[in-house]
Amino acid sequence: MDPRRDPRGALVRPYAVTRGRTEPLQDIALEAVLVASPTQIAESRFAGHDKHRIAMVCEGRPESLAEIAAYTRLPLGVARVLVADMVADGLLTLQTAAPATGFEERMEMLGRVLSGLREL
């Protein structure tokens, strides 16, 4: 069977990208704003393909965690782990994080994020 068409590859790769981790080093909200400077982008080249792609998405314009996952076509859980690693390693700058809000406010925010993603 052609390995590019093997459906098991799609299941294994996200697990391999995060080295089996499913929880990020720090909790980053879906709507948190991240940005990469030219220096961070240059350094990300040595951190692996997926991390460099994430840094390139954040080049010159702030992006939310949800947008990063959509643009890179990474599962949200994988993007969350990689982005948290990159913030911890200084490869991305977390500009703002949404303040803690109640359940209704969070659901409204998630609805707006989903609507924005659908427009892509």
Short mmCIF file of C-alpha atoms in Angstrom, two decimals:
data_model
loop_
_atom_site.label_atom_id
_atom_site.label_comp_id
_atom_site.label_asym_id
_atom_site.label_seq_id
_atom_site.Cartn_x
_atom_site.Cartn_y
_atom_site.Cartn_z
CA MET A 1 0.00 0.00 0.00
CA ASP A 2 1.20 3.51 -0.85
CA PRO A 3 2.29 5.14 2.47
CA ARG A 4 0.94 8.53 1.33
CA ARG A 5 -2.54 7.02 1.08
CA ASP A 6 -2.42 5.01 4.28
CA PRO A 7 -5.13 6.51 6.56
CA ARG A 8 -3.20 5.43 9.66
CA GLY A 9 -0.55 8.05 8.87
CA ALA A 10 -3.01 10.85 9.59
CA LEU A 11 -3.64 9.40 13.05
CA VAL A 12 -0.02 8.79 13.99
CA ARG A 13 1.53 12.04 12.78
CA PRO A 14 -0.12 14.46 15.26
CA TYR A 15 0.93 12.18 18.10
CA ALA A 16 4.50 12.13 16.74
CA VAL A 17 4.64 15.91 16.24
CA THR A 18 3.97 16.54 19.93
CA ARG A 19 6.09 13.57 21.04
CA GLY A 20 3.02 11.99 22.58
CA ARG A 21 2.05 15.02 24.69
CA THR A 22 -1.56 16.07 24.74
CA GLU A 23 -1.31 18.87 27.31
CA PRO A 24 0.52 22.16 26.62
CA LEU A 25 3.25 23.50 28.90
CA GLN A 26 1.05 26.51 29.63
CA ASP A 27 -2.62 27.10 29.00
CA ILE A 28 -3.09 29.43 26.04
CA ALA A 29 -6.62 30.54 25.21
CA LEU A 30 -7.95 30.01 21.68
CA GLU A 31 -8.26 33.75 21.20
CA ALA A 32 -4.83 34.59 22.63
CA VAL A 33 -2.84 36.84 20.30
CA LEU A 34 0.61 35.65 19.20
CA VAL A 35 3.26 37.26 17.02
CA ALA A 36 6.73 36.36 15.74
CA SER A 37 9.56 38.84 15.20
CA PRO A 38 12.07 38.42 12.36
CA THR A 39 14.61 37.08 14.88
CA GLN A 40 12.11 34.55 16.22
CA ILE A 41 11.28 33.43 12.69
CA ALA A 42 14.97 32.93 11.90
CA GLU A 43 15.46 30.90 15.10
CA SER A 44 12.34 28.81 14.41
CA ARG A 45 14.01 27.34 11.32
CA PHE A 46 16.04 25.16 13.69
CA ALA A 47 13.02 24.06 15.76
CA GLY A 48 11.40 21.87 13.11
CA HIS A 49 9.15 22.23 10.10
CA ASP A 50 5.84 22.63 11.96
CA LYS A 51 7.17 25.22 14.38
CA HIS A 52 8.73 27.19 11.54
CA ARG A 53 5.41 27.15 9.66
CA ILE A 54 3.66 28.46 12.78
CA ALA A 55 6.22 31.27 13.12
CA MET A 56 5.76 32.18 9.46
CA VAL A 57 1.98 32.46 9.97
CA CYS A 58 2.64 34.98 12.77
CA GLU A 59 5.15 37.01 10.76
CA GLY A 60 4.22 40.66 10.60
CA ARG A 61 0.71 40.23 11.98
CA PRO A 62 -0.75 38.95 15.23
CA GLU A 63 -2.74 35.73 14.99
CA SER A 64 -4.88 33.84 17.47
CA LEU A 65 -4.20 30.25 18.42
CA ALA A 66 -7.37 29.21 16.57
CA GLU A 67 -6.21 31.02 13.41
CA ILE A 68 -2.78 29.42 13.61
CA ALA A 69 -4.35 25.96 13.76
CA ALA A 70 -6.57 26.77 10.78
CA TYR A 71 -3.82 28.28 8.60
CA THR A 72 -1.38 25.44 9.28
CA ARG A 73 -4.10 22.77 9.05
CA LEU A 74 -2.86 21.25 12.31
CA PRO A 75 -5.37 19.78 14.75
CA LEU A 76 -6.14 22.36 17.44
CA GLY A 77 -4.70 20.18 20.23
CA VAL A 78 -1.42 19.78 18.34
CA ALA A 79 -1.23 23.51 17.56
CA ARG A 80 -1.90 24.31 21.23
CA VAL A 81 1.00 22.09 22.38
CA LEU A 82 3.41 23.42 19.74
CA VAL A 83 2.50 27.08 20.32
CA ALA A 84 2.92 26.70 24.09
CA ASP A 85 6.35 25.14 23.48
CA MET A 86 7.27 28.00 21.17
CA VAL A 87 6.20 30.64 23.71
CA ALA A 88 8.24 28.87 26.40
CA ASP A 89 11.27 28.68 24.05
CA GLY A 90 10.99 32.34 23.02
CA LEU A 91 10.03 31.55 19.42
CA LEU A 92 6.64 33.30 19.69
CA THR A 93 5.48 36.23 21.78
CA LEU A 94 2.16 35.99 23.59
CA GLN A 95 0.88 39.56 23.31
CA THR A 96 -2.42 39.19 25.10
CA ALA A 97 -4.46 36.51 26.68
CA ALA A 98 -8.16 36.89 27.18
CA PRO A 99 -9.18 37.47 30.78
CA ALA A 100 -11.00 34.72 32.58
CA THR A 101 -14.71 35.06 31.92
CA GLY A 102 -17.86 33.17 32.64
CA PHE A 103 -19.18 30.23 30.67
CA GLU A 104 -21.59 32.31 28.56
CA GLU A 105 -18.90 34.79 27.55
CA ARG A 106 -16.51 31.97 26.60
CA MET A 107 -19.17 30.26 24.49
CA GLU A 108 -19.94 33.55 22.73
CA MET A 109 -16.22 34.07 22.05
CA LEU A 110 -15.86 30.51 20.68
CA GLY A 111 -18.84 31.14 18.42
CA ARG A 112 -17.16 34.25 17.00
CA VAL A 113 -13.89 32.34 16.49
CA LEU A 114 -15.72 29.53 14.66
CA SER A 115 -17.55 32.04 12.46
CA GLY A 116 -14.24 33.63 11.57
CA LEU A 117 -12.68 30.29 10.74
CA ARG A 118 -15.57 29.40 8.46
CA GLU A 119 -14.89 32.57 6.44
CA LEU A 120 -11.37 31.35 5.57
#
